[in-house]
Coordinates of C-alpha atoms in Angstrom, one line a residue:
Chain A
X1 CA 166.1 160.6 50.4
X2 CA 163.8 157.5 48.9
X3 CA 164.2 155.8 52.2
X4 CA 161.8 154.0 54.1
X5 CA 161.1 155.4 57.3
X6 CA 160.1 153.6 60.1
X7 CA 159.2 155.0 63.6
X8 CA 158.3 153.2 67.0
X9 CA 157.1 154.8 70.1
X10 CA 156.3 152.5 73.1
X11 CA 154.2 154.7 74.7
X12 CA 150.9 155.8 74.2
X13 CA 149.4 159.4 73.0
X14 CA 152.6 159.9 70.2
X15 CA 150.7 160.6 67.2
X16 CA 151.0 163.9 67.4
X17 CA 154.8 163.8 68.1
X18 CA 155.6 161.2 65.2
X19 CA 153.6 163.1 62.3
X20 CA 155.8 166.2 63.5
X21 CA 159.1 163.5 63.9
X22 CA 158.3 162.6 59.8
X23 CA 158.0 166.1 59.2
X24 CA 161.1 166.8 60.0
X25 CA 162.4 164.1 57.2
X26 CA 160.4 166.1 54.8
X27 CA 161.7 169.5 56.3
X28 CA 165.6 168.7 55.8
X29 CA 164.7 166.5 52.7
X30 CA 162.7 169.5 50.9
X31 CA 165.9 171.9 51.8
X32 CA 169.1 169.5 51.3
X33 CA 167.9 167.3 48.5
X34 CA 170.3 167.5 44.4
X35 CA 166.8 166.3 43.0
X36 CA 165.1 169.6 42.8
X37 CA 166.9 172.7 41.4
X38 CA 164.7 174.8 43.5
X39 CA 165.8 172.9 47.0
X40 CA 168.1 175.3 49.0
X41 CA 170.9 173.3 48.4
X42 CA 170.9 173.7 44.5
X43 CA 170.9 177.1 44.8
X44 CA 173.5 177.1 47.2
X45 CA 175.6 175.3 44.4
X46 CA 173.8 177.5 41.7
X47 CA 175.6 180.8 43.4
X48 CA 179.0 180.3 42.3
X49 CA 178.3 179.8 38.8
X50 CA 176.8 183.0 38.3
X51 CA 179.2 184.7 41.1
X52 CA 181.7 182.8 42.8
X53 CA 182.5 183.8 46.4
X54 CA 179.0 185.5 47.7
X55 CA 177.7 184.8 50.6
X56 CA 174.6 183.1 50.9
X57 CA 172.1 183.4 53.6
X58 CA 171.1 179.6 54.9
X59 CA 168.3 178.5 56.6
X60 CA 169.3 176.7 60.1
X61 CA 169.0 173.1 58.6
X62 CA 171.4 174.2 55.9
X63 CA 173.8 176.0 57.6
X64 CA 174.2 173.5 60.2
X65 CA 174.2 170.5 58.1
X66 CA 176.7 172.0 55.9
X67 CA 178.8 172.9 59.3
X68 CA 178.8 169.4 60.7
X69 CA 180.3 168.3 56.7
X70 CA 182.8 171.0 56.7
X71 CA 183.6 169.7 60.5
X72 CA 183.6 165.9 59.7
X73 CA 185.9 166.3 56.3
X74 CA 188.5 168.5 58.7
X75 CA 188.5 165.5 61.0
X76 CA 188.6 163.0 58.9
X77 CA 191.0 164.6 57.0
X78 CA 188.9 164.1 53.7
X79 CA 187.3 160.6 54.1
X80 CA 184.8 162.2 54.7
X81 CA 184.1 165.0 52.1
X82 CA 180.6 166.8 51.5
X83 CA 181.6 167.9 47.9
X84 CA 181.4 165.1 45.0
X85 CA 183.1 167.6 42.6
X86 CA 184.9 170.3 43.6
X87 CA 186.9 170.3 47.3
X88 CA 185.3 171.2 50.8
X89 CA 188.1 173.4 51.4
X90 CA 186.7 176.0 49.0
X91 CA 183.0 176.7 51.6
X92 CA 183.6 178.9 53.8
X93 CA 181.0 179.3 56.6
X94 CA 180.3 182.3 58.7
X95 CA 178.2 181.8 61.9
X96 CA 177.5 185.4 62.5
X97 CA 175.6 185.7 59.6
X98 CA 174.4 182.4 58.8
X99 CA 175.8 182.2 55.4
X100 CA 177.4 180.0 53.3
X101 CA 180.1 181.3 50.7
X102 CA 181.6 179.1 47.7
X103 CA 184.6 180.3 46.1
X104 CA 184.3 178.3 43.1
X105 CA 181.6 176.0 41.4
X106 CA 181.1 172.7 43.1
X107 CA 178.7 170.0 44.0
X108 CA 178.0 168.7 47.0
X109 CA 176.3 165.8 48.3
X110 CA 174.3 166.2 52.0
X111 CA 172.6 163.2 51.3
X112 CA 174.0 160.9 54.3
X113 CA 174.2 163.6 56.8
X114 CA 171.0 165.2 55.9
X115 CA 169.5 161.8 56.7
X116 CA 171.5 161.7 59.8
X117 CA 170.2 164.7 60.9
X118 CA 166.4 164.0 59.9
X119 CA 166.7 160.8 62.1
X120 CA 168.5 163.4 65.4
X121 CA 166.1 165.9 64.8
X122 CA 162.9 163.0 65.1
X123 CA 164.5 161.6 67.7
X124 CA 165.0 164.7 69.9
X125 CA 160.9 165.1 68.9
X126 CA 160.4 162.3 70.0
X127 CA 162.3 162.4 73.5
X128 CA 159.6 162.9 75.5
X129 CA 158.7 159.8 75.2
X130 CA 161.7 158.1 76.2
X131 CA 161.3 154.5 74.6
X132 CA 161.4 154.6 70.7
X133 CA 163.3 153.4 67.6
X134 CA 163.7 155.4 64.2
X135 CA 164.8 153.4 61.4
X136 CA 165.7 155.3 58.2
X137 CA 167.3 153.1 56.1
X138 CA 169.4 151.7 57.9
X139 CA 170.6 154.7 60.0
X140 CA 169.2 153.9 63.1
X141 CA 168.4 155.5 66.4
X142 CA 167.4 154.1 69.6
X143 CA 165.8 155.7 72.3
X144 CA 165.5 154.1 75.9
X145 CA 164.8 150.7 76.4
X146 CA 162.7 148.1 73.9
X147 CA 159.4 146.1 75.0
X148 CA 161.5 143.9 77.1
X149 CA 162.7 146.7 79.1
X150 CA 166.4 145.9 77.5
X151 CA 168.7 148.0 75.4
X152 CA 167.7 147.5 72.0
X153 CA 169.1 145.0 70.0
X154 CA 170.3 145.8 66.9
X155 CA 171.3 143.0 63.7
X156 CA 174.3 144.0 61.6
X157 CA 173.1 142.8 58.4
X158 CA 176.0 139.8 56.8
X159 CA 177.8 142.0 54.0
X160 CA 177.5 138.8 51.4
X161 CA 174.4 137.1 52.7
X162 CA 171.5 139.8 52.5
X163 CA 169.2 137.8 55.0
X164 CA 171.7 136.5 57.6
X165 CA 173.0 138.5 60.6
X166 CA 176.7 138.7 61.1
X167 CA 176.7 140.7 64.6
X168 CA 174.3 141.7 67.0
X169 CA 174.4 144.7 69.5
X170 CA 173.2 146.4 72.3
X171 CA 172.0 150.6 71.8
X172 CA 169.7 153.0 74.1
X173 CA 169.5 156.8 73.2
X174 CA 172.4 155.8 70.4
X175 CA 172.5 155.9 66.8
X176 CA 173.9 153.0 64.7
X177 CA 174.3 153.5 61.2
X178 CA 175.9 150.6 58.4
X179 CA 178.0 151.7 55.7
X180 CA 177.9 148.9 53.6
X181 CA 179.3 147.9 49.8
X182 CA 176.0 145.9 49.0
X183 CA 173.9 148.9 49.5
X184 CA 172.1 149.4 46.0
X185 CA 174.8 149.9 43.8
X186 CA 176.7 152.0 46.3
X187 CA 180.0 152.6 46.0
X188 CA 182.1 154.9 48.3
X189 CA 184.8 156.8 46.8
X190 CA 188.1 158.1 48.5
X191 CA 187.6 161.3 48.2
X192 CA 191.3 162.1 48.4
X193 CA 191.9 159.4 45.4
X194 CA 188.8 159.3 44.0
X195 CA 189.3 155.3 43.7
X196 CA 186.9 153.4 44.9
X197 CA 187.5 152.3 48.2
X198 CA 187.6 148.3 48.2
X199 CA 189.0 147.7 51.4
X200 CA 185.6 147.4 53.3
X201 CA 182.9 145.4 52.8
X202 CA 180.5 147.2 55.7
X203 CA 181.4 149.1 58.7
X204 CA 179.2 150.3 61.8
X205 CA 179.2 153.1 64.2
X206 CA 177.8 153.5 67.3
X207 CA 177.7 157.1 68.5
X208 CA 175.4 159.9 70.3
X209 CA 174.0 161.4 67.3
X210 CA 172.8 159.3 63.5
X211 CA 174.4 162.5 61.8
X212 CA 178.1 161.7 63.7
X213 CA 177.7 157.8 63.0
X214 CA 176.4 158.0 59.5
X215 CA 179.7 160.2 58.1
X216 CA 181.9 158.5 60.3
X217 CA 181.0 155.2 58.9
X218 CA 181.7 156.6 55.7
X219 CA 185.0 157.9 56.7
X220 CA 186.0 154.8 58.3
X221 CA 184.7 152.7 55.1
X222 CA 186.8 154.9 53.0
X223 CA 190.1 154.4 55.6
X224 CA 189.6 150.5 55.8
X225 CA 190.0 148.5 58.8
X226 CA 192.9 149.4 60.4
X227 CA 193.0 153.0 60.3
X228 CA 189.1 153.3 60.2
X229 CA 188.6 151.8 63.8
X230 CA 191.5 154.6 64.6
X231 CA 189.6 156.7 63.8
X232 CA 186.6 155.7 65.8
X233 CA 188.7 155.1 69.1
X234 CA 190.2 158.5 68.3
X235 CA 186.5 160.3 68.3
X236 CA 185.4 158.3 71.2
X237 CA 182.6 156.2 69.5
X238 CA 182.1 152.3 68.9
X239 CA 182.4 150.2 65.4
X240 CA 182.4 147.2 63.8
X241 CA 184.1 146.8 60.1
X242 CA 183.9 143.8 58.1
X243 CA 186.7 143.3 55.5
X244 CA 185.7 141.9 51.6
X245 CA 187.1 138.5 53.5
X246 CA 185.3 139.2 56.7
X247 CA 187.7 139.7 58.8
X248 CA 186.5 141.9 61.3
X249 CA 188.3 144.8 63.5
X250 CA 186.4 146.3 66.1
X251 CA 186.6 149.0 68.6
X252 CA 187.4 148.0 72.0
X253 CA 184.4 149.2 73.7
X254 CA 181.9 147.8 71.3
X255 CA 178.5 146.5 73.2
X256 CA 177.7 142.7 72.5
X257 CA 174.6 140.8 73.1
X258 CA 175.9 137.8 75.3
Chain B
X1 CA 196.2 160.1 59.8
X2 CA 198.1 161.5 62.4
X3 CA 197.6 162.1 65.8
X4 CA 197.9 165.1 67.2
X5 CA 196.5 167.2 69.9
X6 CA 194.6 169.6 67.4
X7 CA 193.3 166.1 65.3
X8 CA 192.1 165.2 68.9
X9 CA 190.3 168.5 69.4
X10 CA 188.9 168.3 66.3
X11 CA 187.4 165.1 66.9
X12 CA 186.1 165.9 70.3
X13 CA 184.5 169.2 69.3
X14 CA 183.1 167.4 66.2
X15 CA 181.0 165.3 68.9
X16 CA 179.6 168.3 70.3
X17 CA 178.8 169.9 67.3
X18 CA 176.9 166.8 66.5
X19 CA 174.6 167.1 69.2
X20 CA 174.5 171.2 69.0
X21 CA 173.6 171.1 65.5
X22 CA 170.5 169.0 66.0
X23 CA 169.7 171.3 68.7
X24 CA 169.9 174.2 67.0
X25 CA 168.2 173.1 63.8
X26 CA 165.2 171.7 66.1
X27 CA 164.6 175.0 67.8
X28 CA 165.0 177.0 65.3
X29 CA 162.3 174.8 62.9
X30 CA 159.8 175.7 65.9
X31 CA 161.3 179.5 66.1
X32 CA 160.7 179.9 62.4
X33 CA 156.8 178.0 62.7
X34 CA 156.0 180.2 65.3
X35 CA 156.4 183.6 63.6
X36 CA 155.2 181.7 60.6
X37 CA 152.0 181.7 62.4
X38 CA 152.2 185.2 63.8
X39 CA 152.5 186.4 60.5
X40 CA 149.8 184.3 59.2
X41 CA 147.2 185.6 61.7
X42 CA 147.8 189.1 59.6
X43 CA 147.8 188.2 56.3
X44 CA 144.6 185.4 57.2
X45 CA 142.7 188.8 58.6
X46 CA 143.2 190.1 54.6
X47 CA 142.9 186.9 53.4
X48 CA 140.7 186.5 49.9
X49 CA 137.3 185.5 49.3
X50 CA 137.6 181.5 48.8
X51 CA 136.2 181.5 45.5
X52 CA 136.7 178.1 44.4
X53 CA 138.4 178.9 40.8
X54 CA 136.7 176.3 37.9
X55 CA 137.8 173.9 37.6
X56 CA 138.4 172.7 41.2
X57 CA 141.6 171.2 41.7
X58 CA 142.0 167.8 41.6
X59 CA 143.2 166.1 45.2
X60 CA 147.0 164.6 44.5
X61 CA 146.6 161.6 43.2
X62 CA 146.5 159.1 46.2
X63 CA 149.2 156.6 45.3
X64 CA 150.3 156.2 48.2
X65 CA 147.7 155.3 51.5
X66 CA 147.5 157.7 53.9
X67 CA 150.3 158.2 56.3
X68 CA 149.4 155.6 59.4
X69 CA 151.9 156.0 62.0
X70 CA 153.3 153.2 64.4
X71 CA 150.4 153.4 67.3
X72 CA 151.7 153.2 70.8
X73 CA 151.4 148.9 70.1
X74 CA 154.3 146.5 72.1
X75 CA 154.2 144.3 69.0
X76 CA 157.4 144.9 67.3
X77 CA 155.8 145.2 63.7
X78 CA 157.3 147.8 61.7
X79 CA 154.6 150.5 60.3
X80 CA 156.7 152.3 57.4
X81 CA 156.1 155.6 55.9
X82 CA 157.7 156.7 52.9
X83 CA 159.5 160.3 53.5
X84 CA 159.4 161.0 49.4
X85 CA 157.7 164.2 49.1
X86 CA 156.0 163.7 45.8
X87 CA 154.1 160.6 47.3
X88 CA 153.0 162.1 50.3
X89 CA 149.5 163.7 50.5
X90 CA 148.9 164.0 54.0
X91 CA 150.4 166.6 55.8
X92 CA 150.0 166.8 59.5
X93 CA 149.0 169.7 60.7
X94 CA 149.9 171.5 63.8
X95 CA 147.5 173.2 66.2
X96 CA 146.0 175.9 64.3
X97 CA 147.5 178.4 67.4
X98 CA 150.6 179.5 67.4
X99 CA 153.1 176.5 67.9
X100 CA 153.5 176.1 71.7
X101 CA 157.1 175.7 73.2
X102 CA 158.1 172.6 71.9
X103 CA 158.1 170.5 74.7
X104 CA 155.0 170.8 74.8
X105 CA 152.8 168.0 73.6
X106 CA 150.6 169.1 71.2
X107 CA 147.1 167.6 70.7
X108 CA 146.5 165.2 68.1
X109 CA 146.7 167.2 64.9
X110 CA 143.2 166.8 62.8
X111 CA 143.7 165.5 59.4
X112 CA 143.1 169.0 57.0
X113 CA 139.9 169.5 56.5
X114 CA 138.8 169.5 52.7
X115 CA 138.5 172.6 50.8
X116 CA 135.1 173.7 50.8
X117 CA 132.9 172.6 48.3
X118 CA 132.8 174.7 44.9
X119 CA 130.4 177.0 44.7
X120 CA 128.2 176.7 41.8
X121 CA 130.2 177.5 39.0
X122 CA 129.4 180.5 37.6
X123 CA 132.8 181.8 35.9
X124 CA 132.7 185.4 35.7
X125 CA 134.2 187.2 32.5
X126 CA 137.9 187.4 32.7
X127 CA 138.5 191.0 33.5
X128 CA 141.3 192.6 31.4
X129 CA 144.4 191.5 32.2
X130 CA 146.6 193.9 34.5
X131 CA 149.4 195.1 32.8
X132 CA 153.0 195.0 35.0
X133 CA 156.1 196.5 34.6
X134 CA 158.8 193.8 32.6
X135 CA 161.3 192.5 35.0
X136 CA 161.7 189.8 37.3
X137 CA 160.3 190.4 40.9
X138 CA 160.1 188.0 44.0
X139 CA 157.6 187.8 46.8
X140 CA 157.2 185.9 50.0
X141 CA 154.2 184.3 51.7
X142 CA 153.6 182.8 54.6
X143 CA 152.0 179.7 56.4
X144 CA 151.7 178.0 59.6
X145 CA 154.3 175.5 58.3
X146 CA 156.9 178.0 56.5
X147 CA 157.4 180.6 54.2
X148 CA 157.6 180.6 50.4
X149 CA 159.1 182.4 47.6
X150 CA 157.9 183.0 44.5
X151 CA 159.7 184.2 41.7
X152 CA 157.6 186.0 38.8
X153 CA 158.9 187.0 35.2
X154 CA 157.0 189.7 33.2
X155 CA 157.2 190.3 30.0
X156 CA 155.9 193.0 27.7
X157 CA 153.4 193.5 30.5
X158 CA 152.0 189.8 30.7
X159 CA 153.2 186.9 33.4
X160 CA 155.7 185.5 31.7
X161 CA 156.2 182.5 34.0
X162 CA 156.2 182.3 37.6
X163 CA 158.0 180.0 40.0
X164 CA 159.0 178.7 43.5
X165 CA 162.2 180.3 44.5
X166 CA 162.3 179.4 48.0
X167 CA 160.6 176.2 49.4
X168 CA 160.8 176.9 53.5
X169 CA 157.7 174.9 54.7
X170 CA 158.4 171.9 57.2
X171 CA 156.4 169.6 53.8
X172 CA 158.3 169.4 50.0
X173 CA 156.6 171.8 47.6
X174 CA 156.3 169.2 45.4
X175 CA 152.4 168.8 46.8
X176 CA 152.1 172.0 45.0
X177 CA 154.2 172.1 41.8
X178 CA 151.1 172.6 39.5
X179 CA 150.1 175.6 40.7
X180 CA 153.3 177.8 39.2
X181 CA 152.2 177.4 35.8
X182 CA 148.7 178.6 36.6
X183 CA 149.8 181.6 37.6
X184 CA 150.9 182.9 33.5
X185 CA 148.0 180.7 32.5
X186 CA 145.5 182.9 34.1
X187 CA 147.6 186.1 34.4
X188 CA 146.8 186.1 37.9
X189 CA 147.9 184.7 41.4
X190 CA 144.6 183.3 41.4
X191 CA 145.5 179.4 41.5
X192 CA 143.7 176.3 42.9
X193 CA 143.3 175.0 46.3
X194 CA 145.2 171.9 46.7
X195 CA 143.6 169.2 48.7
X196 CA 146.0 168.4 52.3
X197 CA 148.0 171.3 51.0
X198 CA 146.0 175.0 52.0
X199 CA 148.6 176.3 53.6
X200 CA 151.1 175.4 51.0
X201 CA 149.0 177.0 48.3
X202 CA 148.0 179.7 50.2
X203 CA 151.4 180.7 51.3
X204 CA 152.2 180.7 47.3
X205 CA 149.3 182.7 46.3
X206 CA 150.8 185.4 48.8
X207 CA 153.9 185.2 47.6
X208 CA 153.0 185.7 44.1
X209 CA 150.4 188.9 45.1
X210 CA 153.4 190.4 46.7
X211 CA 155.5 190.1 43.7
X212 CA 152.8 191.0 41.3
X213 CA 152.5 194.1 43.9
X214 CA 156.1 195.1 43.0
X215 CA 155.5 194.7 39.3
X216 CA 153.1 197.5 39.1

C-alpha cells in the first residue's frame, strides 16, 4: 500500500493486539497488492489470459474484498468500479465455493478497499480495547472516545492549502476516509467516461466501516457535488465535498465540532 | 442515478456487507492460523536437523528500525510503522500454541528468537544430485502464520527453477524472496534460515520437499 500506518490504543497491555492489528495490513497487502505477480490478486487476473471464465478458488480476504467491489460498483452504478481495464460486470462471484471467475482478461485495482479493509480488520483487533485510532493514510478509524474522553476529532485537510484545516468533525467507532485531488498525483477517473473527474476537489465520508467510506468517497468524487452527497444520504452515511472553488455540499446529518 | 427501491436495497445491504465482510475475513485469518498451527505440530515432529547451511544467511538488511508500536501513552504523538512488506523485518509472532479464540488476549508475543548459531562449518561433500522426473510440480507447507506454495520446474532431471506460487502467511513473502533461487542453486530444498522469518522459510522448505516428493 506504501502508506504510513499509524495506530493508537489508550489503554494499557495492547502490544500484543497492535503487532497482530499491523499484521493484518501485511496479510491483505501480501494477498491484494498489483506489485507482485505472485500476490493472489495477479493470479486472479493472470487466469483469464490463459483460460477465460474458470473459477478460481480465493482466500477469505480476496473473495470478500472482491465481493464488497463487485457490491459498491452495482450501487454506485460504476463510480465506483474495481477494474481499471476491463468492466466489473465480467467477475462473477460464487459464495458457495469461494471462487472468483473472470470471463475475459482484466485488471483490477483493490488498492482503496483493500486498505479499507486492513484498517476494519485492525480495528475489530483492536476492539477490545475500546479507545483507539488507526490512521492509514488518511483512511481513518476511530474507536471510542480520545484522551479527553470526547469523540475524536478529526481535521479535513484544505484541498489547496496542504497545512490548513478546512473542517473539523466529530467520529467514535466510525471510519472517515478523504478522497482528495491533491493526493500525490492522484487522479480519479469516471469509470463510466474514463475522463477525469474534475468536478471535486476532496470529498469525505463518514460511515461504520473504512472499507464503505473509502469507495464511497471515491464514488461520490467521481459523481461531484450534487449527486455525490445523493448518494451518501441514499446509503445512510455522512460527507463533506469541497468543489475546485470550495464550495461545499454536505450531508445533512454531518457531525460538527462547535 | 436513479432512485429506486432495488438502488435502495442495494445500498442498504451494501452497509451490511461492509461490516460482514470484515467479520468474515477476521475469523477466518484466525480459522486459517489455527489449523496452520495444527498442521505445524506434525510436520515440526519430522522437522529436519537444523544444520545451519554455509554460508549463514544474512539477517534482512535493517533499513528500517524495528517495529515500535504506539505504547498505551495519553500523549497524542503519532508512533508510525511503515506496512511495506519489503522493509519490514520484524514479524510478531503469536503464541507458539495454537492461536486461542480471538478474543482472547494473547500474551505479549516475544520478538523471534535468532537462529541458532552455525555450527562449525564443516561443509560435507555434495552428495550426487537426485535426479527427478521433468515437469512442473507444486507443494505446500505450512507455518504458524500461513501456508505457502511452492512451485518447482525440472528439467532433464535437475531443478530448473523453483518459485513461490502461493503467498498465504499473515507477513509478505518478500522477507524471503532469496531463498527460491537457492533451491536450483543447490539442487535441493535445503535453503537458509532467514533471520525474523523461520516460519516463513520453514514453511517454504516444506513446500518445496513436497513437490520435490512428487517429482520422483
Amino acid at each position: 500500500m506504501g502508506t504510513i500506518v499509524t495506530i493508537e490504543v489508550l489503554q494499557p497491555n495492547a502490544d500484543a493486539a497492535i503487532d497482530r492489528a499491523f499484521g493484518w495490513f501485511r496479510e491483505i497487502e501480501a494477498r491484494c497488492t498489483r506489485f507482485n505477480p505472485a500476490s493472489e490478486l495477479m493470479q486472479l487476473v493472470a487466469q483469464p489470459v490463459a483460460q477465460p471464465s474458470v473459477p478460481v478458488p480465493a482466500s477469505p480476504i480476496l473473495f470478500e474484498a472482491v465481493r464488497f467491489s463487485l457490491m459498491a460498483a452495482e450501487a454506485t452504478e460504476g463510480a465506483f468500479d474495481p477494474t481499471t481495464t476491463g468492466h466489473y460486470k465480467d467477475i462473477f462471484i460464487d459464495p458457495e465455493q469461494n471462487t472468483i471467475t473472470l470471463t475475459r482478461p482484466l485488471t483490477l485495482d483493490l488498492g482503496a478497499v483493500a486498505k479499507g479493509l486492513a484498517v476494519d480488520a485492525a480495528a475489530r483487533e483492536l476492539e477490545p480495547f475500546e479507545d483507539f485510532a488507526i490512521d492509514a493514510g488518511g483512511d481513518l478509524y476511530l474507536g471510542g472516545l480520545n484522551p479527553n474522553a470526547e469523540p475524536w476529532t478529526v481535521g479535513i485537510r484544505h484541498p489547496r492549502r496542504e497545512r490548513e484545516v478546512i473542517h473539523t468533525l466529530r467520529a467514535s467507532n466510525q471510519a472517515v476516509c478523504t478522497s482528495g485531488d491533491y493526493e500525490r498525483g492522484y487522479h480519479i477517473q469516471d469509470p463510466r467516461t474514463g475522463e477525469t473527474a474534475r468536478s471535486v476537489a476532496s470529498a469525505t465520508v463518514i460511515a461504520p466501516s473504512a472499507m464503505l467510506a473509502d469507495a464511497l468517497a471515491t464514488a461520490a468524487f467521481v459523481l461531484g457535488p450534487d449527486e455525490g452527497i445523493r448518494l451518501l444520504d441514499r446509503m445512510g452515511v455522512e460527507g463533506l465535498i469541497f468543489t475546485p472553488d470550495l464550495e461545499r455540499a454536505e450531508t445533512r446529518g454531518l457531525p460538527r465540532v462547535a | 442515478m436513479a432512485e429506486s427501491p432495488s438502488n435502495r436495497k442495494v445500498a442498504n445491504s451494501l452497509v451490511a456487507l461492509s461490516s460482514a465482510a470484515v467479520l468474515a475475513v477476521y475469523a477466518a485469518g484466525y480459522t486459517r492460523t489455527r489449523g496452520a498451527a495444527a498442521k505445524f505440530e506434525t510436520q515440526t515432529a519430522e522437522r529436519r536437523p537444523a544444520p545451519m547451511p554455509a554460508p549463514a544467511a544474512p539477517a534482512p538488511p535493517a533499513n528500517e528500525p524495528p517495529i515500535t508500536e504506539p505504547g498505551p501513552a495519553l500523549s497524542q504523538a503519532p508512533k508510525t510503522e511503515s506496512p511495506k512488506p519489503s522493509a519490514t523485518t520484524v514479524e510478531p509472532q503469536p503464541d507458539p500454541a495454537p492461536a486461542p479464540p480471538a478474543a482472547v488476549v494473547e500474551t505479549a508475543p516475544a520478538p523471534e528468537a535468532p537462529p541458532p548459531s552455525p555450527p562449525p562449518p564443516a561443509p560435507p561433500a555434495p552428495p550426487p544430485a537426485p535426479t527427478w522426473k521433468d515437469g512442473t510440480y507444486t507443494g505446500w507447507g505450512t507455518s504458524r502464520h500461513g501456508d505457502i506454495q511452492a512451485q518447482v520446474v525440472i528439467e532433464s532431471g535437475r531443478i530448473a527453477s523453483a518459485t513461490i506460487a502461493q503467498c498465504l502467511t499473515r507477513y509478505s513473502c518478500s522477507v524471503i524472496e532469496k531463498l527460491p533461487p537457492e533451491v536450483a542453486q543447490r539442487q535441493s530444498a535445503e535453503v537458509d534460515y532467514v533471520s525474523g522469518a523461520t516460519q516463513s522459510a520453514n514453511a517454504f522448505y516444506y513446500a518445496v520437499v513436497e513437490a520435490l516428493n512428487k517429482a520422483k
